[in-house]
Coordinates of C-alpha atoms in Angstrom, one line a residue:
Chain A
M1 CA 22.9 14.2 -13.8
I2 CA 24.9 14.9 -10.8
K3 CA 28.1 12.9 -10.6
G4 CA 28.8 10.8 -7.7
Y5 CA 29.3 13.3 -4.8
K6 CA 32.2 12.8 -2.4
G7 CA 31.9 13.6 1.3
I8 CA 28.8 13.8 3.3
P9 CA 26.2 11.2 2.3
M10 CA 23.0 12.6 1.2
P11 CA 20.6 11.7 4.3
V12 CA 23.2 13.0 6.7
R13 CA 23.3 16.3 4.7
Y14 CA 19.7 16.7 4.9
L15 CA 19.7 15.9 8.6
I16 CA 22.4 18.4 9.4
N17 CA 20.4 21.1 7.7
A18 CA 17.2 20.3 9.2
G19 CA 19.0 19.9 12.5
L20 CA 20.4 23.3 12.4
F21 CA 17.0 24.7 11.4
V22 CA 15.3 23.1 14.3
V23 CA 18.1 24.7 16.6
F24 CA 17.4 28.2 15.1
L25 CA 13.7 27.8 15.7
V26 CA 14.3 26.7 19.3
V27 CA 16.7 29.4 20.0
V28 CA 14.7 32.2 18.8
S29 CA 11.3 30.9 20.4
S30 CA 13.0 30.4 23.8
L31 CA 14.7 33.7 23.5
T32 CA 11.3 35.3 22.8
D33 CA 9.6 33.4 25.7
A34 CA 12.4 34.7 28.0
K35 CA 11.9 38.2 26.8
V36 CA 15.3 38.6 25.5
I37 CA 13.9 39.1 22.0
S38 CA 10.9 41.5 22.5
T39 CA 7.6 40.7 20.8
Y40 CA 8.3 43.7 18.6
N41 CA 11.5 42.2 17.4
N42 CA 9.9 38.9 17.0
K43 CA 7.4 40.4 14.6
I44 CA 10.3 41.8 12.8
I45 CA 12.0 38.5 12.5
M46 CA 8.7 37.1 11.1
L47 CA 8.5 39.8 8.6
I48 CA 12.1 39.0 7.5
G49 CA 10.8 35.4 7.0
I50 CA 8.0 36.7 4.7
N51 CA 10.5 38.8 2.8
I52 CA 12.9 35.9 2.5
I53 CA 10.2 33.9 0.9
L54 CA 9.5 36.7 -1.5
A55 CA 13.1 37.4 -2.4
V56 CA 13.9 33.7 -3.0
S57 CA 10.9 33.1 -5.0
L58 CA 11.6 36.2 -7.2
N59 CA 15.1 35.0 -7.6
L60 CA 13.8 31.9 -9.1
A61 CA 12.5 34.0 -12.0
T62 CA 15.1 36.6 -12.2
G63 CA 18.4 35.0 -11.0
Y64 CA 17.9 31.5 -12.2
L65 CA 15.5 31.9 -15.3
G66 CA 17.0 35.1 -16.2
Q67 CA 13.7 37.1 -16.8
L68 CA 12.7 40.3 -15.2
P69 CA 9.3 40.3 -13.9
L70 CA 8.2 43.4 -12.1
G71 CA 4.8 42.3 -10.7
H72 CA 5.8 40.1 -7.9
A73 CA 3.9 42.2 -5.3
G74 CA 0.7 41.5 -7.6
F75 CA 1.1 37.7 -7.1
M76 CA 1.7 38.3 -3.4
A77 CA -1.6 40.5 -3.2
V78 CA -3.6 37.8 -5.1
G79 CA -2.3 35.2 -2.6
A80 CA -2.8 37.3 0.4
Y81 CA -6.5 38.2 -0.5
A82 CA -7.3 34.5 -1.5
S83 CA -6.2 33.1 1.7
A84 CA -7.5 36.1 3.8
I85 CA -11.0 35.6 2.4
F86 CA -10.7 31.9 2.9
M87 CA -9.4 32.2 6.6
K88 CA -12.3 34.5 7.3
A89 CA -14.9 32.1 6.0
V90 CA -13.6 29.1 7.8
I91 CA -11.9 30.2 11.0
K92 CA -14.9 29.3 13.1
T93 CA -15.7 26.0 11.5
L94 CA -12.1 24.4 10.8
P95 CA -9.5 23.6 13.3
L96 CA -6.3 25.9 12.7
G97 CA -4.2 22.9 12.1
L98 CA -6.2 22.2 9.0
S99 CA -7.3 25.8 7.9
L100 CA -3.9 27.4 8.2
P101 CA -2.1 25.1 5.8
L102 CA -5.1 24.9 3.5
G103 CA -5.1 28.8 3.5
L104 CA -1.5 29.0 2.6
L105 CA -2.0 26.3 -0.2
I106 CA -5.1 28.3 -1.6
G107 CA -3.0 31.4 -1.5
G108 CA -0.3 29.8 -3.4
L109 CA -2.5 28.0 -5.9
V110 CA -4.6 31.2 -6.7
A111 CA -1.3 33.0 -7.3
A112 CA 0.0 30.2 -9.4
V113 CA -3.2 30.2 -11.5
F114 CA -2.5 33.9 -12.2
G115 CA 1.1 33.3 -12.9
F116 CA 0.2 30.8 -15.4
I117 CA -2.3 33.3 -17.1
I118 CA 0.1 36.0 -17.3
G119 CA 3.2 33.8 -17.9
I120 CA 1.7 32.2 -21.1
P121 CA 1.6 35.4 -23.1
A122 CA 4.4 37.4 -21.1
L123 CA 7.1 34.8 -21.5
R124 CA 6.9 35.0 -25.3
L125 CA 8.5 38.5 -24.7
K126 CA 11.9 39.1 -23.4
G127 CA 13.8 41.6 -21.3
D128 CA 12.3 45.1 -21.1
Y129 CA 9.0 43.8 -22.6
L130 CA 8.5 41.1 -20.1
A131 CA 9.3 43.7 -17.3
I132 CA 6.6 46.0 -18.6
I133 CA 3.8 43.6 -19.2
T134 CA 4.3 42.1 -15.6
L135 CA 4.6 45.6 -14.3
G136 CA 1.3 46.3 -16.0
F137 CA -0.1 43.2 -14.4
G138 CA 1.0 44.1 -11.0
E139 CA -0.8 47.6 -11.3
I140 CA -4.0 46.0 -12.7
I141 CA -4.3 43.8 -9.7
R142 CA -3.6 46.9 -7.3
V143 CA -6.3 49.1 -9.2
I144 CA -8.9 46.2 -9.2
L145 CA -8.5 45.5 -5.6
L146 CA -8.7 49.2 -4.9
N147 CA -12.0 49.8 -6.8
I148 CA -13.9 46.5 -6.4
D149 CA -15.4 45.6 -3.1
S150 CA -17.8 42.8 -3.9
V151 CA -17.7 39.9 -6.3
I152 CA -21.3 38.8 -7.5
G153 CA -22.9 40.4 -4.5
F154 CA -20.6 38.9 -2.0
K155 CA -18.8 41.7 -0.1
L156 CA -15.3 40.2 -0.2
T157 CA -12.4 42.6 -0.8
Y158 CA -13.8 45.8 0.6
G159 CA -12.0 48.0 -1.9
A160 CA -10.0 51.1 -0.7
A161 CA -11.2 50.6 2.8
G162 CA -9.1 47.4 3.0
L163 CA -9.8 43.9 4.0
K164 CA -10.1 44.1 7.8
S165 CA -10.2 41.7 10.8
I166 CA -8.4 38.9 9.1
P167 CA -7.7 36.1 11.6
K168 CA -4.0 36.6 12.7
T169 CA -3.0 33.3 12.6
T170 CA 0.5 33.3 11.2
T171 CA 3.0 32.5 14.1
F172 CA 6.8 32.7 14.1
L173 CA 6.9 28.9 13.7
D174 CA 4.7 28.7 10.6
T175 CA 6.6 31.4 8.9
F176 CA 10.0 29.8 9.2
I177 CA 8.7 26.4 8.4
C178 CA 7.4 28.0 5.2
V179 CA 10.8 29.7 4.7
F180 CA 12.6 26.4 5.2
L181 CA 10.3 24.4 2.8
V182 CA 10.3 27.0 0.1
C183 CA 14.2 27.1 0.2
F184 CA 14.4 23.5 0.2
V185 CA 12.0 22.8 -2.6
I186 CA 13.6 25.6 -4.8
H187 CA 17.1 24.3 -4.0
A188 CA 16.0 20.7 -4.8
I189 CA 14.5 21.7 -8.0
L190 CA 17.5 23.7 -9.1
K191 CA 19.7 20.6 -8.4
S192 CA 17.6 18.4 -10.4
R193 CA 17.3 17.9 -14.2
H194 CA 14.6 20.6 -14.4
G195 CA 16.9 23.1 -12.7
R196 CA 19.6 22.5 -15.3
A197 CA 17.0 23.0 -17.9
V198 CA 16.0 26.4 -16.3
L199 CA 19.6 27.4 -15.9
S200 CA 20.4 26.6 -19.5
I201 CA 17.6 28.8 -20.6
R202 CA 19.2 31.7 -18.7
E203 CA 22.6 31.0 -20.2
N204 CA 21.4 30.6 -23.8
E205 CA 17.8 30.0 -24.9
I206 CA 18.5 29.1 -28.4
A207 CA 21.2 26.6 -27.3
A208 CA 18.8 25.3 -24.9
E209 CA 16.2 24.7 -27.5
S210 CA 18.8 22.9 -29.7
C211 CA 19.6 20.6 -26.8
G212 CA 16.1 19.4 -26.9
I213 CA 14.8 21.4 -24.0
N214 CA 11.1 22.5 -24.1
T215 CA 11.9 26.1 -23.2
T216 CA 8.2 27.4 -23.2
Y217 CA 7.4 24.7 -20.7
Y218 CA 10.4 25.3 -18.4
K219 CA 10.0 29.1 -18.7
T220 CA 6.4 28.7 -17.6
M221 CA 7.2 26.2 -14.8
A222 CA 9.7 28.4 -13.1
F223 CA 7.4 31.5 -13.5
V224 CA 4.3 29.8 -12.1
M225 CA 6.5 28.4 -9.1
S226 CA 7.8 31.9 -8.5
A227 CA 4.1 33.2 -8.4
F228 CA 3.0 30.2 -6.2
F229 CA 5.6 31.0 -3.5
A230 CA 4.8 34.8 -3.6
G231 CA 1.2 33.8 -3.0
V232 CA 2.1 31.7 -0.1
A233 CA 4.2 34.7 1.2
G234 CA 1.1 36.8 0.9
S235 CA -0.9 34.4 2.7
L236 CA 1.5 34.5 5.5
Y237 CA 1.5 38.3 5.4
A238 CA -2.2 38.4 5.5
G239 CA -2.2 36.3 8.6
Y240 CA 0.6 38.4 10.2
I241 CA -0.7 41.8 9.6
G242 CA -4.4 41.2 10.0
I243 CA -5.4 43.9 7.4
L244 CA -4.9 44.1 3.8
D245 CA -4.7 47.5 2.1
P246 CA -4.5 47.4 -1.7
T247 CA -1.9 50.3 -1.9
G248 CA 0.6 48.3 -0.1
F249 CA 0.9 46.0 -3.1
G250 CA 1.9 48.6 -5.6
F251 CA 4.8 48.9 -7.9
M252 CA 7.1 50.0 -5.1
K253 CA 6.6 46.7 -3.2
S254 CA 7.6 44.8 -6.3
I255 CA 10.7 46.9 -6.7
E256 CA 11.6 46.4 -3.0
I257 CA 11.5 42.7 -3.5
L258 CA 13.7 43.1 -6.7
V259 CA 16.2 45.2 -4.8
M260 CA 16.5 42.4 -2.4
V261 CA 17.2 40.0 -5.2
V262 CA 19.6 42.2 -7.0
L263 CA 21.5 43.2 -3.8
G264 CA 21.9 39.7 -2.8
G265 CA 23.0 38.6 -6.0
M266 CA 20.9 37.4 -9.0
G267 CA 21.0 33.5 -8.9
S268 CA 22.3 33.1 -5.2
M269 CA 19.8 31.8 -2.7
I270 CA 21.9 32.6 0.2
G271 CA 22.4 36.2 -1.1
S272 CA 18.6 36.8 -1.4
V273 CA 18.2 35.4 2.3
I274 CA 21.0 37.7 3.6
S275 CA 19.7 40.9 1.7
A276 CA 16.1 40.3 2.6
T277 CA 17.2 40.0 6.2
V278 CA 19.3 43.3 6.2
L279 CA 16.9 45.2 4.1
T280 CA 14.0 44.4 6.4
A281 CA 15.8 44.8 9.5
L282 CA 17.8 48.0 8.5
P283 CA 15.0 50.5 8.4
E284 CA 13.5 49.1 11.6
F285 CA 16.8 49.5 13.5
L286 CA 17.4 52.9 12.1
R287 CA 14.1 54.1 13.2
E288 CA 15.7 56.4 15.9
F289 CA 17.4 58.3 13.3
D290 CA 14.1 59.0 11.7
A291 CA 14.4 61.0 8.5
Y292 CA 17.9 59.7 7.8
R293 CA 17.0 56.2 7.8
M294 CA 15.9 56.1 4.1
V295 CA 19.1 58.0 3.2
V296 CA 21.2 55.3 4.7
Y297 CA 19.1 52.5 3.0
S298 CA 19.7 54.2 -0.4
L299 CA 23.4 54.9 0.3
L300 CA 23.7 51.2 1.1
L301 CA 22.3 50.3 -2.2
V302 CA 24.4 52.7 -4.0
V303 CA 27.6 51.5 -2.4
V304 CA 26.8 47.8 -3.0
M305 CA 26.1 48.4 -6.7
I306 CA 29.3 50.5 -7.1
F307 CA 31.6 48.0 -5.3
K308 CA 29.9 44.8 -5.9
P309 CA 27.6 45.1 -9.2
T310 CA 26.7 41.4 -9.3
G311 CA 25.3 41.7 -5.8
L312 CA 26.6 40.6 -2.5
M313 CA 26.9 37.1 -3.2
G314 CA 27.1 37.1 -7.2
T315 CA 26.0 33.7 -8.2
Y316 CA 27.9 32.0 -5.3
D317 CA 25.5 29.7 -3.3
F318 CA 26.5 28.7 0.2
S319 CA 26.6 25.0 0.9
L320 CA 26.8 23.7 4.4
S321 CA 27.9 20.2 3.1
R322 CA 30.7 21.7 1.1
L323 CA 32.1 23.6 4.3
L324 CA 31.7 20.5 6.3
G325 CA 32.8 18.1 3.7
K326 CA 36.5 18.2 4.5
P327 CA 36.4 17.8 8.3
W328 CA 33.7 14.9 7.7
E329 CA 36.2 13.2 5.3
R330 CA 38.9 13.4 7.9
L331 CA 36.5 12.2 10.6
T332 CA 35.4 9.1 8.5
S333 CA 38.8 8.3 7.0
G334 CA 40.4 8.8 10.4
G335 CA 38.1 6.3 11.9
K336 CA 39.0 3.8 9.2
S337 CA 42.5 4.1 9.5
K338 CA 42.4 3.4 13.4
K339 CA 40.6 0.3 12.8
A340 CA 43.4 -0.8 10.1
G341 CA 45.9 0.1 12.9
D342 CA 44.1 -2.0 15.5
R343 CA 44.9 -5.0 13.2
Chain B
M1 CA 17.0 10.9 -45.1
L2 CA 16.1 14.4 -45.0
T3 CA 13.9 15.9 -47.7
V4 CA 13.0 19.5 -47.9
N5 CA 10.1 20.1 -50.3
D6 CA 9.5 23.6 -51.7
I7 CA 9.6 25.5 -48.4
N8 CA 8.7 29.2 -48.2
V9 CA 9.7 31.1 -45.2
Y10 CA 8.9 34.6 -44.2
Y11 CA 10.3 37.2 -41.7
G12 CA 7.2 39.3 -41.4
P13 CA 6.6 40.8 -44.9
I14 CA 10.2 39.6 -46.1
H15 CA 10.2 36.6 -48.3
A16 CA 13.4 35.1 -47.1
I17 CA 13.2 31.5 -48.6
K18 CA 11.5 31.2 -51.9
G19 CA 10.7 27.6 -52.7
V20 CA 13.8 25.8 -51.6
S21 CA 14.0 22.1 -52.1
F22 CA 16.9 19.7 -51.4
E23 CA 17.7 16.4 -49.9
V24 CA 20.4 14.7 -47.8
R25 CA 21.1 11.0 -48.2
P26 CA 22.3 8.8 -45.3
G27 CA 25.9 8.9 -44.9
E28 CA 26.5 12.1 -46.8
I29 CA 28.1 15.5 -46.2
V30 CA 25.9 18.0 -47.9
A31 CA 27.0 21.8 -47.9
L32 CA 24.7 24.5 -48.4
I33 CA 26.9 27.5 -49.4
G34 CA 26.1 31.2 -50.3
A35 CA 26.8 34.7 -49.4
N36 CA 25.7 36.6 -46.4
G37 CA 21.8 37.0 -46.4
A38 CA 21.3 34.3 -48.9
G39 CA 19.0 32.5 -46.4
K40 CA 21.4 29.6 -45.3
S41 CA 20.9 29.9 -41.5
T42 CA 17.1 30.5 -42.2
V43 CA 16.9 27.2 -43.9
L44 CA 18.6 25.3 -40.9
K45 CA 16.5 27.2 -38.4
T46 CA 13.5 26.0 -40.4
I47 CA 14.5 22.4 -40.5
S48 CA 15.2 22.4 -36.7
G49 CA 11.9 23.8 -36.0
L50 CA 12.8 27.4 -34.7
L51 CA 11.0 28.9 -37.7
R52 CA 7.9 27.7 -39.4
P53 CA 7.6 27.4 -43.2
K54 CA 4.6 29.0 -44.8
T55 CA 4.2 26.4 -47.5
G56 CA 6.1 23.3 -48.2
N57 CA 7.1 20.4 -46.0
I58 CA 10.1 18.8 -44.4
V59 CA 10.4 15.0 -44.1
F60 CA 13.1 13.4 -41.8
D61 CA 13.5 9.7 -41.7
G62 CA 10.1 9.1 -43.3
R63 CA 8.4 11.4 -40.9
D64 CA 6.9 14.7 -41.5
I65 CA 8.6 17.3 -39.2
T66 CA 7.4 20.5 -40.6
K67 CA 5.2 21.3 -37.7
L68 CA 7.4 19.7 -35.0
E69 CA 8.5 21.9 -32.1
A70 CA 12.4 22.3 -31.9
H71 CA 12.8 20.3 -28.7
K72 CA 10.9 17.4 -30.4
V73 CA 13.1 17.6 -33.6
V74 CA 16.1 16.8 -31.3
R75 CA 14.4 13.7 -29.9
A76 CA 13.7 12.6 -33.5
G77 CA 17.4 12.5 -34.0
L78 CA 18.3 15.8 -35.7
A79 CA 20.9 17.9 -33.9
H80 CA 21.6 21.5 -34.6
V81 CA 24.8 23.2 -33.8
P82 CA 23.6 26.9 -33.9
E83 CA 25.5 29.6 -35.5
G84 CA 28.0 31.4 -33.2
R85 CA 28.4 28.3 -31.2
R86 CA 26.1 29.3 -28.3
I87 CA 27.6 27.1 -25.7
F88 CA 26.4 27.6 -22.1
L89 CA 29.2 29.9 -21.1
Q90 CA 28.9 29.7 -17.3
M91 CA 28.6 26.0 -17.1
T92 CA 31.7 23.6 -17.3
V93 CA 32.6 21.6 -20.2
I94 CA 31.2 18.3 -18.7
E95 CA 28.1 20.2 -17.8
N96 CA 27.6 21.5 -21.3
L97 CA 28.0 17.9 -22.7
E98 CA 25.4 16.6 -20.2
M99 CA 23.0 19.3 -21.3
G100 CA 23.4 17.8 -24.7
A101 CA 22.2 14.5 -23.5
F102 CA 19.0 16.2 -22.1
T103 CA 16.7 14.1 -24.4
K104 CA 18.2 11.0 -23.0
S105 CA 17.3 10.2 -19.3
T106 CA 21.0 9.3 -18.3
V107 CA 24.3 10.4 -19.2
S108 CA 26.5 7.3 -19.9
E109 CA 30.2 7.5 -19.1
E110 CA 30.8 5.8 -22.4
D111 CA 29.1 8.6 -24.4
L112 CA 31.3 11.2 -22.5
E113 CA 34.4 9.0 -23.2
D114 CA 33.5 8.7 -26.8
I115 CA 33.3 12.5 -27.1
F116 CA 36.6 12.9 -25.4
T117 CA 38.2 10.5 -27.8
K118 CA 36.9 12.6 -30.6
F119 CA 37.8 16.0 -28.9
P120 CA 40.9 15.3 -26.8
R121 CA 41.1 19.1 -26.1
L122 CA 37.7 19.0 -24.3
K123 CA 39.1 16.1 -21.9
E124 CA 41.9 18.4 -20.8
R125 CA 39.5 21.0 -20.0
R126 CA 36.5 19.1 -18.6
K127 CA 36.2 21.0 -15.4
Q128 CA 36.8 24.3 -16.9
V129 CA 34.0 26.9 -17.3
A130 CA 33.2 27.0 -21.0
G131 CA 33.4 30.6 -21.3
T132 CA 37.2 30.5 -20.7
L133 CA 37.7 28.1 -23.8
S134 CA 39.1 29.4 -26.9
G135 CA 37.1 29.8 -30.0
G136 CA 38.1 26.7 -31.6
E137 CA 37.6 24.6 -28.4
Q138 CA 34.1 26.4 -28.0
Q139 CA 33.2 25.0 -31.6
M140 CA 34.4 21.6 -30.6
L141 CA 32.3 21.7 -27.6
A142 CA 29.3 22.9 -29.4
M143 CA 29.9 19.9 -31.9
G144 CA 30.4 17.5 -29.0
R145 CA 27.3 18.7 -27.1
A146 CA 25.3 18.1 -30.3
L147 CA 26.7 14.6 -30.6
M148 CA 25.6 13.7 -27.1
S149 CA 22.0 13.5 -28.2
K150 CA 23.2 10.6 -30.8
P151 CA 21.9 12.3 -33.8
K152 CA 21.3 10.7 -37.0
L153 CA 21.7 13.9 -38.8
M154 CA 23.9 16.8 -37.6
M155 CA 23.5 20.2 -38.9
L156 CA 26.3 22.6 -38.4
D157 CA 25.8 26.4 -38.9
E158 CA 29.1 28.1 -39.9
P159 CA 31.3 26.0 -38.0
S160 CA 34.4 28.0 -39.2
M161 CA 33.0 31.5 -38.1
G162 CA 35.5 33.5 -36.3
L163 CA 38.3 30.7 -36.4
A164 CA 41.9 31.0 -37.4
P165 CA 42.7 29.1 -40.6
I166 CA 44.5 26.3 -39.0
L167 CA 41.5 25.7 -36.7
V168 CA 39.2 25.8 -39.6
E169 CA 41.0 23.0 -41.1
Q170 CA 41.0 21.1 -37.8
V171 CA 37.1 21.6 -37.5
F172 CA 36.7 20.3 -41.0
S173 CA 38.8 17.3 -40.5
I174 CA 36.7 16.4 -37.4
I175 CA 33.6 16.8 -39.5
T176 CA 35.0 14.4 -42.0
E177 CA 35.9 12.0 -39.3
L178 CA 32.5 12.2 -37.8
N179 CA 31.0 11.5 -41.2
K180 CA 33.1 8.4 -41.7
A181 CA 32.0 7.3 -38.2
G182 CA 28.3 7.2 -39.5
T183 CA 26.9 10.6 -38.7
T184 CA 25.2 12.3 -41.7
I185 CA 26.1 16.0 -42.0
L186 CA 24.3 19.0 -43.4
L187 CA 26.8 22.0 -43.3
V188 CA 26.1 25.5 -43.9
E189 CA 29.2 27.7 -44.7
Q190 CA 30.4 30.9 -46.1
N191 CA 33.9 29.4 -46.4
A192 CA 32.9 27.7 -49.8
G193 CA 36.3 26.5 -50.7
M194 CA 36.5 24.5 -47.4
A195 CA 33.1 23.4 -47.6
L196 CA 33.1 22.1 -51.2
D197 CA 36.4 20.3 -50.2
V198 CA 34.7 18.0 -47.7
A199 CA 31.2 17.8 -49.1
H200 CA 29.9 14.9 -51.2
R201 CA 27.3 17.2 -52.6
A202 CA 26.4 21.0 -52.3
Y203 CA 23.8 23.4 -53.1
V204 CA 24.4 27.2 -53.7
L205 CA 21.8 29.4 -52.2
E206 CA 21.3 32.9 -53.5
T207 CA 18.8 35.3 -52.0
G208 CA 16.4 32.7 -51.1
N209 CA 16.7 30.4 -54.1
I210 CA 18.8 27.4 -54.9
T211 CA 20.7 28.3 -58.1
L212 CA 23.2 25.6 -58.5
S213 CA 23.8 22.0 -57.2
G214 CA 26.0 19.1 -57.7
T215 CA 28.9 17.3 -56.3
G216 CA 31.5 19.2 -54.2
E217 CA 34.0 18.7 -56.9
E218 CA 31.9 19.7 -59.8
L219 CA 30.8 23.1 -58.0
A220 CA 34.4 23.8 -57.1
Q221 CA 35.5 23.5 -60.8
S222 CA 32.4 25.5 -62.0
D223 CA 33.3 29.0 -63.3
E224 CA 30.4 30.8 -61.7
I225 CA 31.3 29.5 -58.3
R226 CA 35.1 30.2 -58.6
K227 CA 34.1 33.9 -59.7
A228 CA 31.5 34.4 -56.9
Y229 CA 32.8 32.5 -54.0
L230 CA 36.3 31.2 -54.4
G231 CA 38.1 34.4 -55.6
G232 CA 39.0 33.8 -59.3

């Protein structure tokens, strides 16, 4: 549906983006190796990556689809536990190169299944009602994980004691490859025909329906995808932290992710990335101010909401190719005119 | 082309449509007129699959569409321009039109050009965000969007709503032109005078029942209609 795009051709655009991503990976890895970035800071950067996935995936349901699910931490928990149990079971038998992607996939898929089961009834509701049913779901997950420690005789989740000694397999590289893939997939879908359908549902559901869009299908699709990526983030988190405690996946965690999305701007991917970065890093870097750090955190939220109620970025999305489009055109057309001059 | 057989529609316990039957023949403009709450929009929503009738059936082009989901009804060739225009406010004019062709796998330039010749105003504003259009332009965009799906029958819900008299006239002359170009039209209107003017045939809906029917002219002359809807 996208009309002839002028400027940088498609493969080159992808190459530029992928290239910049590789540069980022190499720079941060080598800085860590050279001890410029401490291991502690490197850990925070990984946590930022996980939170970016959470925020971007929630943004798919909140910003682009226009719903308000409040149970994102629930999907994250389901994914985290599923992949943690899987990793514990296979870590000794399967090579890491195989078990790690499988673990991420299982975490994502289990969360997606839950997303589907919740989404079918929940998406018949709108606004506050959807918020409440997903909030309830998130709490159910937490309470179940807190109170059940074995499934049909197998000791799996360990209830309130927490799931311990999960293999710490998540590395910096894995985290950011996932961040890149998740952002890429969501971006690609949004630019496609399916993405248009999702956006049109946000704009006006009745109009979308009267354009021949199967709104139930697209709503469920976006919701399940959002759950899938939350599950992937949960899997990364499990392998990052090494111990899963159900209380960490409560209502406040869902709200924390939602705050990232709202602060960054609903419907802006770059907004989610920026605010996930800031809101993860800020409390850490304010640690020396101890008790005041949460004050600063909340003040920041209040100030942004007063001066920029649509979020930092609104619905604006950053596009590297748009930024580079002009110089590129000058470069290519300049080349051509020179040739003409030669003749 | 479209036959509605004795449909009964309920909103919970409320019996909104009480056994309504009517038909639209190919090439016609049929108007459904009536006061607020008569059930005009409900009838349209039922035809386009947004509501389900409890009993009765709807046949379109020889096919029973009573239980068809809304998005499949559009594919069958029946476009619905919903009440209050309902365009995608944050998308551009072009994007709105492209959404209208969602059921087709590609958008052809000719289709777009075709719409732009029918609605020259939209061409001027093709790159503009739809929310910045005036009410009349939004109505034209809504109609243009519906036409993008190449419907055999177009249903218009209150196209004159909230428009200045001159724009109402414009919208209705466009409706007549579209009809002459081959689109069958089912029109729901409160503006009975205007609707009866352009319609070949009309039905009067009163609290869920069809109380009168006839050609547009006949109804415009009828004393009952004049008293109830035309002011004298």
